[in-house]
């Protein structure tokens, strides 16, 4: 499926979407501007003024819906195509009814023919529950408008012409939902307008709400069998050293798409219509194209926007060959255990922090999770929960989001104790192949002395040779090069402006402080990339990524880290 994402027919879905949106804007414009007086005079002979006004309002509403449907059409959604066909057909009639506008009706007719001609390009399946949600919303708004219309008629019962019964009241309210004048006559015209406004507004709300929910993207719930887990761990055992983010594919909120050969897989999560993969594909590199192709085909089938967070150079190259654009997202800080030293002036700050903590009586223990006895592990779990900052557990691309699970026995824990033996800090590293570690969890007691984190990181690196560890991956620094280059002599005005903007954003998301926290260890910076289809998808991808990483307080709240209580045997 090489370059399949961008191999498009002459009239692509994006082009069809733009034409539909232009037709929608055209409908809105024709509904706003008055029709020719001669045509209106002819039309009034056959249709009441209220019906003409309703047709104009319906034309405007249809135009707005067509503009909205453009996004769904661009992603190949079948229901967006079905709604667009229905609106184009209705538009032909509405243009005639609002003012004998045959030219505009011809435009809607041409749009209808175009949509029918390209029907095979819109096959994305809808969400399994979107249909019932749409029916529920439509019924709720319509029923509310109907009841309110009846209530307004009842309140003005003494101002009705004649004595229409409740059955005619119901007809008036029901017809008002679709903008049609009913059989009830009011002594004062403003009373009729009030009822029509109420029922017509709720009728439009019912249609709009149903359309939005019908187009709502299905978000797959991650389901992983025991066999999937076994296969994934087998791939990580053989190829996990290729990517420091590989072990995080074991997160329980990630689904897997396998290459047909079973030799590679893409781990992803669907968030707000975006299929977010993280890191490089897992497995033998020769099978990556199969796994990426299967993932992109799944995205196309469901109308999801594909995106990859934090892949390495090899992964970025593979995704680019499949038609995705690639930009640098930031850098990962990697320490070479053999070359790491606290000596030298650049390491003075770290050296002093570590020395200060050791003189205060702090010590650290390094152990694999499987080597802790149940009581020790239980104490670690309790401390991690107490030390957590806030109720939201952040992280997706570089976080495992669980602690103490028996399946993660190879994880390395660094436990910091004060002079009284109290546990004051916890670091968890996940395996990075056979000779590496990747930082996952960092928790510390805020009342501990300054330098606790430095002590734990340095202790882990110093213990590396005895554990067979040659490399340690620390945190990921978003857009690190901006901060680094802005400090260099001769930085240009655009770079300085970009730097000031990132510093302002750092007040919310700690972008700069995370870079500084990594840079003091003098790591090797390895670039990480963002892959995406087109630039116009970036806002949607940014919202999805920030939601997945729990930096946006929207949608389903992120769960705290899962702690698994140890069982005493």
XYZ file of C-alpha atoms in Angstrom:
569
model
C 0.000 0.000 0.000
C 2.928 2.323 -0.705
C 1.787 5.951 -0.976
C -1.788 4.677 -0.757
C -2.885 7.515 1.471
C -2.120 10.089 -1.207
C -2.889 8.106 -4.357
C -6.131 9.798 -5.379
C -8.342 9.760 -8.480
C -8.600 12.924 -10.618
C -11.556 14.169 -8.562
C -10.519 13.329 -5.029
C -12.709 13.233 -1.940
C -11.147 16.519 -0.873
C -12.157 18.116 -4.180
C -15.712 16.786 -3.848
C -15.855 18.115 -0.288
C -14.784 21.574 -1.446
C -17.426 21.592 -4.188
C -20.107 20.571 -1.696
C -19.054 23.344 0.676
C -19.070 25.905 -2.135
C -22.564 24.747 -3.084
C -23.606 25.148 0.546
C -22.283 28.713 0.650
C -24.126 29.387 -2.610
C -27.368 28.140 -1.023
C -26.890 30.445 1.957
C -26.245 33.445 -0.290
C -29.311 32.780 -2.454
C -31.451 32.422 0.683
C -30.256 35.763 2.052
C -30.592 37.903 -1.053
C -34.168 38.754 -2.166
C -35.663 37.137 -5.235
C -36.901 39.075 -8.257
C -40.289 40.714 -7.672
C -41.791 39.263 -10.797
C -40.998 35.740 -9.732
C -42.343 36.347 -6.241
C -45.602 37.708 -7.614
C -46.065 34.567 -9.710
C -45.190 32.300 -6.790
C -47.563 33.964 -4.303
C -50.486 32.934 -6.487
C -49.750 29.278 -5.774
C -48.044 29.298 -2.363
C -48.689 31.250 0.877
C -46.088 33.754 2.053
C -45.335 31.661 5.131
C -44.430 28.709 2.932
C -42.085 30.860 0.850
C -40.360 32.129 3.976
C -40.050 28.560 5.268
C -38.461 27.497 1.973
C -35.940 30.322 2.251
C -35.082 29.326 5.816
C -34.816 25.704 4.748
C -32.456 26.647 1.920
C -30.184 28.490 4.336
C -30.233 25.574 6.774
C -29.449 23.106 3.970
C -26.537 25.290 2.895
C -25.083 25.386 6.400
C -25.382 21.600 6.669
C -23.600 21.125 3.336
C -20.714 23.252 4.597
C -20.572 21.142 7.751
C -20.707 17.894 5.779
C -17.550 18.827 3.881
C -15.341 17.583 6.699
C -17.028 14.194 6.767
C -16.857 13.887 2.985
C -13.153 14.661 3.043
C -12.682 11.634 5.301
C -14.828 9.396 3.114
C -17.802 9.033 5.447
C -20.697 7.192 3.875
C -23.332 8.935 5.974
C -21.937 12.347 5.054
C -22.394 11.392 1.413
C -25.947 10.158 2.068
C -26.902 13.388 3.831
C -25.293 15.496 1.096
C -27.282 13.627 -1.564
C -30.501 14.172 0.382
C -29.773 17.880 0.874
C -28.876 18.373 -2.791
C -32.152 16.761 -3.821
C -34.161 18.798 -1.326
C -32.268 21.904 -2.452
C -33.665 21.562 -5.970
C -37.209 21.806 -4.620
C -36.418 24.527 -2.065
C -34.880 26.835 -4.682
C -38.046 26.566 -6.749
C -40.362 27.050 -3.776
C -38.515 30.067 -2.368
C -38.704 32.126 -5.536
C -38.766 30.083 -8.752
C -34.969 30.218 -8.762
C -34.346 27.662 -11.497
C -30.692 28.641 -11.936
C -29.929 27.818 -8.297
C -32.021 24.662 -8.592
C -29.837 23.630 -11.534
C -26.741 24.056 -9.347
C -28.231 21.751 -6.717
C -29.200 19.283 -9.430
C -25.649 19.277 -10.801
C -24.317 18.693 -7.298
C -26.710 15.776 -6.893
C -25.484 14.189 -10.138
C -21.868 14.682 -9.095
C -22.423 13.015 -5.731
C -24.141 10.055 -7.336
C -21.279 9.700 -9.813
C -18.615 9.514 -7.071
C -20.590 7.413 -4.611
C -17.979 4.640 -4.605
C -15.405 6.861 -2.907
C -17.336 7.245 0.335
C -17.246 3.977 2.228
C -16.100 4.873 5.748
C -18.247 2.970 8.218
C -20.154 4.966 10.859
C -19.914 4.558 14.595
C -21.999 1.663 15.930
C -23.994 3.917 18.243
C -24.158 7.115 16.206
C -27.442 6.146 14.498
C -29.296 5.661 17.765
C -27.786 8.784 19.256
C -28.947 10.740 16.216
C -32.463 9.281 16.502
C -32.558 10.108 20.206
C -31.403 13.700 19.660
C -33.802 14.253 16.776
C -36.714 12.833 18.742
C -35.844 14.836 21.846
C -35.574 18.215 20.127
C -38.626 17.575 17.930
C -40.740 16.436 20.883
C -39.660 19.455 22.915
C -40.580 21.825 20.076
C -43.911 20.063 19.607
C -44.819 20.316 23.295
C -43.754 23.964 23.514
C -45.789 24.748 20.400
C -48.878 23.142 21.950
C -48.286 25.074 25.165
C -48.052 28.395 23.324
C -51.265 27.671 21.419
C -53.017 26.714 24.661
C -51.877 29.918 26.366
C -53.369 31.927 23.489
C -56.541 29.841 23.134
C -58.711 32.921 23.680
C -57.054 34.621 20.691
C -57.763 31.901 18.141
C -60.113 32.394 15.223
C -63.020 30.026 15.655
C -62.830 27.045 17.973
C -60.212 24.625 16.639
C -59.828 21.490 18.717
C -56.728 19.935 20.247
C -56.237 17.800 17.115
C -55.780 20.933 15.008
C -53.489 22.388 17.664
C -51.317 19.284 17.328
C -51.283 19.635 13.528
C -50.243 23.283 13.832
C -47.382 22.430 16.171
C -46.195 19.424 14.144
C -46.271 21.280 10.827
C -44.422 24.183 12.438
C -41.451 21.864 13.056
C -40.908 21.662 9.275
C -41.751 25.322 8.622
C -45.237 24.773 7.176
C -48.233 26.891 8.169
C -50.884 24.858 9.987
C -54.700 25.050 10.076
C -55.016 27.199 13.225
C -55.635 30.923 12.702
C -54.779 33.574 15.292
C -56.572 36.864 15.845
C -53.207 38.603 16.045
C -50.441 37.766 13.514
C -47.636 38.099 16.053
C -49.057 35.167 18.023
C -48.820 32.922 14.961
C -45.264 34.126 14.323
C -44.295 33.280 17.911
C -45.544 29.708 17.609
C -43.877 29.303 14.199
C -40.570 30.661 15.511
C -40.548 28.275 18.479
C -41.479 25.144 16.563
C -39.325 26.004 13.540
C -36.270 26.644 15.731
C -36.578 23.286 17.449
C -37.165 21.579 14.121
C -33.881 22.974 12.792
C -32.107 22.032 16.021
C -33.398 18.481 15.690
C -32.045 18.163 12.148
C -28.692 19.770 12.973
C -28.159 17.661 16.107
C -29.036 14.476 14.243
C -26.663 15.344 11.391
C -23.797 16.039 13.790
C -24.311 12.768 15.659
C -24.724 10.744 12.483
C -21.301 11.937 11.369
C -19.688 11.323 14.728
C -16.596 9.195 14.259
C -16.545 5.749 15.775
C -13.912 5.445 18.496
C -12.741 1.874 18.757
C -12.482 0.478 22.235
C -9.107 -1.217 22.642
C -9.484 -4.966 22.830
C -6.432 -7.156 23.172
C -6.523 -10.894 23.585
C -4.047 -12.929 25.531
C -2.611 -14.125 22.220
C -2.121 -10.488 21.086
C -0.287 -9.768 24.326
C 1.931 -12.805 23.893
C 2.766 -11.956 20.276
C 3.497 -8.337 21.133
C 5.815 -9.271 23.990
C 7.566 -11.732 21.709
C 8.211 -8.969 19.176
C 9.452 -6.656 21.927
C 11.807 -9.350 23.194
C 13.359 -9.634 19.741
C 13.088 -6.099 18.372
C 12.327 -3.902 21.406
C 15.810 -2.421 21.316
C 15.022 -0.586 18.075
C 12.812 2.033 19.735
C 12.768 3.348 23.291
C 8.980 3.819 23.017
C 8.343 0.217 22.045
C 7.424 -1.067 25.510
C 4.708 1.589 25.840
C 2.746 -0.278 23.162
C 1.730 -2.535 26.070
C -0.569 0.198 27.389
C -4.042 -1.235 27.793
C -5.706 1.696 25.985
C -3.863 0.931 22.734
C -5.223 -1.335 20.036
C -3.014 -3.285 17.633
C -3.079 -3.708 13.872
C -0.886 -6.524 12.641
C 0.924 -7.056 9.389
C -0.548 -10.061 7.556
C 2.673 -11.934 8.273
C 2.377 -11.214 12.002
C 5.963 -9.954 12.038
C 5.109 -6.308 12.838
C 2.311 -4.276 14.377
C 1.176 -0.669 14.810
C -0.129 0.284 18.267
C -2.675 3.090 18.238
C -5.600 4.700 19.999
C -8.555 6.498 18.402
C -9.199 9.902 19.961
C -11.728 12.384 18.546
C -11.668 10.887 15.089
C -7.865 10.649 14.963
C -6.072 7.307 14.966
C -2.987 8.107 17.049
C -0.003 5.811 16.747
C 3.072 6.400 18.892
C 6.666 5.594 18.127
C 7.880 3.266 15.396
C 6.021 0.124 14.357
C 6.987 -2.869 16.462
C 8.678 -5.837 14.878
C 10.998 -6.645 12.009
C 11.568 -3.541 9.890
C 11.003 -5.424 6.625
C 7.371 -6.019 7.713
C 6.684 -2.419 8.689
C 5.131 -1.549 5.297
C 2.549 -4.301 5.755
C 1.607 -3.105 9.249
C 1.482 0.554 8.202
C -0.614 -0.340 5.168
C -3.090 -2.269 7.330
C -3.318 0.653 9.755
C -3.914 3.225 7.009
C -6.520 0.983 5.390
C -8.306 0.750 8.744
C -8.198 4.547 9.050
C -9.702 4.946 5.582
C -12.413 2.374 6.304
C -13.566 4.248 9.417
C -12.940 7.820 8.309
C -10.212 8.366 10.889
C -7.362 10.814 10.412
C -4.030 8.949 10.779
C -1.283 10.530 12.865
C 1.929 9.311 14.481
C 3.404 10.873 17.614
C 7.095 10.699 18.401
C 8.361 8.208 15.850
C 12.083 7.932 15.206
C 13.962 8.520 11.985
C 13.412 4.979 10.690
C 9.706 5.085 11.506
C 9.293 8.540 10.012
C 10.921 7.365 6.785
C 8.576 4.367 6.607
C 5.473 6.481 7.227
C 6.566 9.061 4.663
C 6.834 6.309 2.047
C 3.148 5.645 2.695
C 2.178 9.216 1.879
C 2.221 10.936 5.281
C 4.007 14.238 5.790
C 6.674 14.327 8.490
C 7.875 17.212 10.649
C 10.196 17.284 13.635
C 8.250 17.341 16.891
C 11.080 17.523 19.398
C 13.964 15.530 20.813
C 14.396 12.629 23.182
C 17.150 12.873 25.797
C 19.304 9.732 25.825
C 22.193 9.130 28.225
C 25.170 6.976 27.290
C 25.816 5.035 30.502
C 29.460 4.326 29.681
C 30.283 7.972 28.938
C 28.209 9.532 31.727
C 30.154 11.361 34.446
C 29.470 13.951 37.116
C 32.873 15.559 36.591
C 33.408 18.824 34.768
C 31.977 22.299 35.022
C 28.858 21.643 32.851
C 27.753 18.981 35.394
C 28.379 21.186 38.395
C 24.690 21.772 39.149
C 23.797 18.079 39.033
C 26.908 17.144 41.024
C 26.094 19.622 43.769
C 22.450 18.503 43.965
C 23.433 14.843 44.297
C 26.122 15.616 46.859
C 23.726 17.713 48.918
C 21.148 14.910 49.075
C 23.716 12.286 49.997
C 25.118 14.446 52.765
C 21.558 14.817 54.075
C 21.371 11.057 54.453
C 19.398 10.166 51.341
C 20.114 6.812 49.711
C 18.690 5.043 46.674
C 18.004 1.404 45.956
C 17.792 0.059 42.406
C 15.830 -3.130 41.816
C 13.769 -4.915 39.216
C 10.099 -4.998 40.107
C 10.100 -8.805 40.227
C 12.813 -8.734 42.912
C 10.713 -6.763 45.397
C 8.889 -8.725 48.058
C 5.119 -8.053 48.279
C 5.428 -5.748 51.306
C 8.079 -3.641 49.585
C 6.056 -3.382 46.392
C 2.947 -2.453 48.360
C 4.889 0.384 50.027
C 6.028 1.609 46.608
C 2.449 1.631 45.305
C 1.219 3.582 48.312
C 4.034 6.111 47.994
C 3.449 6.582 44.270
C -0.206 7.330 44.956
C 0.597 9.797 47.741
C 3.288 11.602 45.731
C 1.141 12.029 42.618
C 0.625 15.656 41.637
C -3.090 16.116 40.886
C -5.833 13.698 39.945
C -4.934 13.300 36.263
C -2.272 10.897 35.057
C -0.546 12.481 32.085
C 1.141 10.660 29.274
C 0.351 8.480 26.298
C 3.249 8.151 23.894
C 5.913 7.795 26.628
C 3.996 6.452 29.616
C 2.894 2.974 30.677
C 0.268 4.290 33.122
C 0.445 1.332 35.456
C 2.638 0.256 38.334
C 3.087 -3.031 40.104
C 1.589 -5.248 37.410
C 3.144 -8.738 37.514
C 3.493 -8.625 33.715
C 6.030 -5.804 34.090
C 8.525 -7.633 36.247
C 11.474 -6.407 34.131
C 10.709 -2.751 34.944
C 13.457 -1.103 36.989
C 12.533 0.844 40.124
C 14.689 3.458 41.832
C 13.587 3.977 45.422
C 14.895 6.991 47.357
C 14.876 6.898 51.173
C 15.779 9.649 53.608
C 18.012 9.283 56.651
C 15.106 7.916 58.690
C 14.401 5.183 56.132
C 11.211 6.744 54.798
C 10.458 6.297 51.098
C 10.602 9.784 49.536
C 10.814 9.172 45.788
C 10.118 6.587 43.077
C 11.315 6.269 39.484
C 10.154 3.530 37.141
C 12.026 2.642 33.952
C 10.605 0.268 31.373
C 12.875 -2.030 29.334
C 14.367 -0.738 26.095
C 15.536 -3.973 24.582
C 18.162 -5.957 26.462
C 20.533 -3.088 27.197
C 18.420 0.008 27.681
C 15.930 1.712 29.976
C 13.225 4.252 29.199
C 11.912 6.565 31.917
C 8.226 6.029 32.606
C 7.216 7.231 36.078
C 8.728 9.971 38.230
C 7.252 10.619 41.673
C 8.749 12.471 44.604
C 7.773 13.860 47.968
C 7.521 17.635 47.624
C 8.769 18.081 51.157
C 12.022 16.287 50.337
C 15.150 18.294 49.735
C 15.934 19.906 46.400
C 17.872 17.442 44.261
C 15.826 14.298 44.841
C 15.185 13.706 41.133
C 18.839 14.259 40.239
C 19.873 11.733 42.893
C 17.513 9.051 41.563
C 18.469 9.582 37.905
C 22.187 9.550 38.629
C 21.825 6.436 40.801
C 20.025 4.634 37.962
C 22.756 5.564 35.476
C 25.539 4.587 37.873
C 23.882 1.200 38.424
C 23.648 0.642 34.669
C 26.902 -1.297 34.053
C 26.098 -3.883 36.715
C 22.644 -4.368 35.159
C 23.911 -4.627 31.600
C 22.380 -1.244 30.712
C 24.215 0.868 28.133
C 21.646 3.592 27.433
C 18.925 5.394 29.350
C 16.129 7.402 27.741
C 14.831 10.326 29.770
C 11.929 12.619 28.967
C 10.924 13.936 25.576
C 11.434 17.681 25.009
C 8.899 19.197 22.603
C 10.460 21.624 20.085
C 13.776 21.512 21.934
C 15.686 22.982 19.003
C 13.770 26.259 19.343
C 15.022 26.774 22.897
C 18.545 25.667 22.051
C 18.902 27.797 18.914
C 17.276 30.862 20.504
C 20.175 30.954 22.989
C 22.782 30.972 20.237
C 24.455 34.102 18.938
C 22.719 35.564 15.893
C 19.262 34.043 16.461
C 16.842 35.698 14.044
C 13.667 37.638 14.889
C 11.331 34.844 13.775
C 13.132 32.327 15.981
C 13.101 34.713 18.936
C 9.356 35.335 18.456
C 8.709 31.590 18.304
C 10.816 31.189 21.444
C 8.786 33.802 23.326
C 5.562 32.097 22.285
C 6.786 28.727 23.562
C 7.885 30.298 26.833
C 4.389 31.703 27.265
C 2.862 28.269 26.572
C 5.297 26.771 29.075
C 3.318 28.400 31.859
C 0.544 25.915 31.058
C 2.401 22.825 29.846
C 5.961 23.103 31.217
C 7.572 22.871 27.782
C 10.713 24.830 28.661
C 11.131 23.439 32.169
C 11.052 19.883 30.818
C 13.766 20.755 28.316
C 15.916 22.319 31.064
C 15.380 19.312 33.335
C 16.749 17.022 30.623
C 19.500 19.274 29.314
C 21.381 19.441 32.622
C 22.422 15.791 32.237
C 24.154 16.625 28.903
C 22.280 13.924 26.956
C 22.459 13.004 23.319
C 19.399 14.456 21.618
C 17.591 12.132 19.244
C 14.893 13.745 17.071
C 11.321 12.534 17.193
C 8.774 13.238 14.473
C 5.090 13.882 13.892
C 3.464 12.227 10.857
C 0.162 13.455 9.403
C -1.775 13.493 6.090
C -2.071 17.236 5.348
C -1.470 20.540 7.102
C -5.197 21.202 7.478
C -5.411 18.103 9.706
C -2.910 19.504 12.224
C -5.453 21.347 14.454
C -7.554 18.183 14.786
C -4.444 16.098 15.467
C -3.175 18.603 18.047
C -6.460 18.440 19.976
C -6.458 14.639 19.830
C -2.836 14.405 20.960
C -3.310 16.819 23.847
C -6.422 14.906 24.867
C -4.592 11.573 24.766
C -1.737 13.010 26.804
C -4.358 14.409 29.279
C -3.287 18.020 28.786
C -6.772 19.148 27.780
C -9.632 19.009 30.308
C -12.154 17.855 27.709
C -13.853 14.583 26.921
C -13.573 11.573 29.171
C -11.341 12.335 32.103
C -8.022 10.569 32.121
C -7.814 7.849 34.714
C -5.090 7.883 37.338
C -2.248 5.447 36.995
C -3.292 1.855 37.529
C -1.721 0.297 40.590
C -1.889 -3.454 41.012
C -1.756 -4.585 44.616
C 0.712 -7.436 45.070
C -0.558 -10.795 46.267
C 1.275 -12.538 49.071
C 1.866 -16.178 48.249
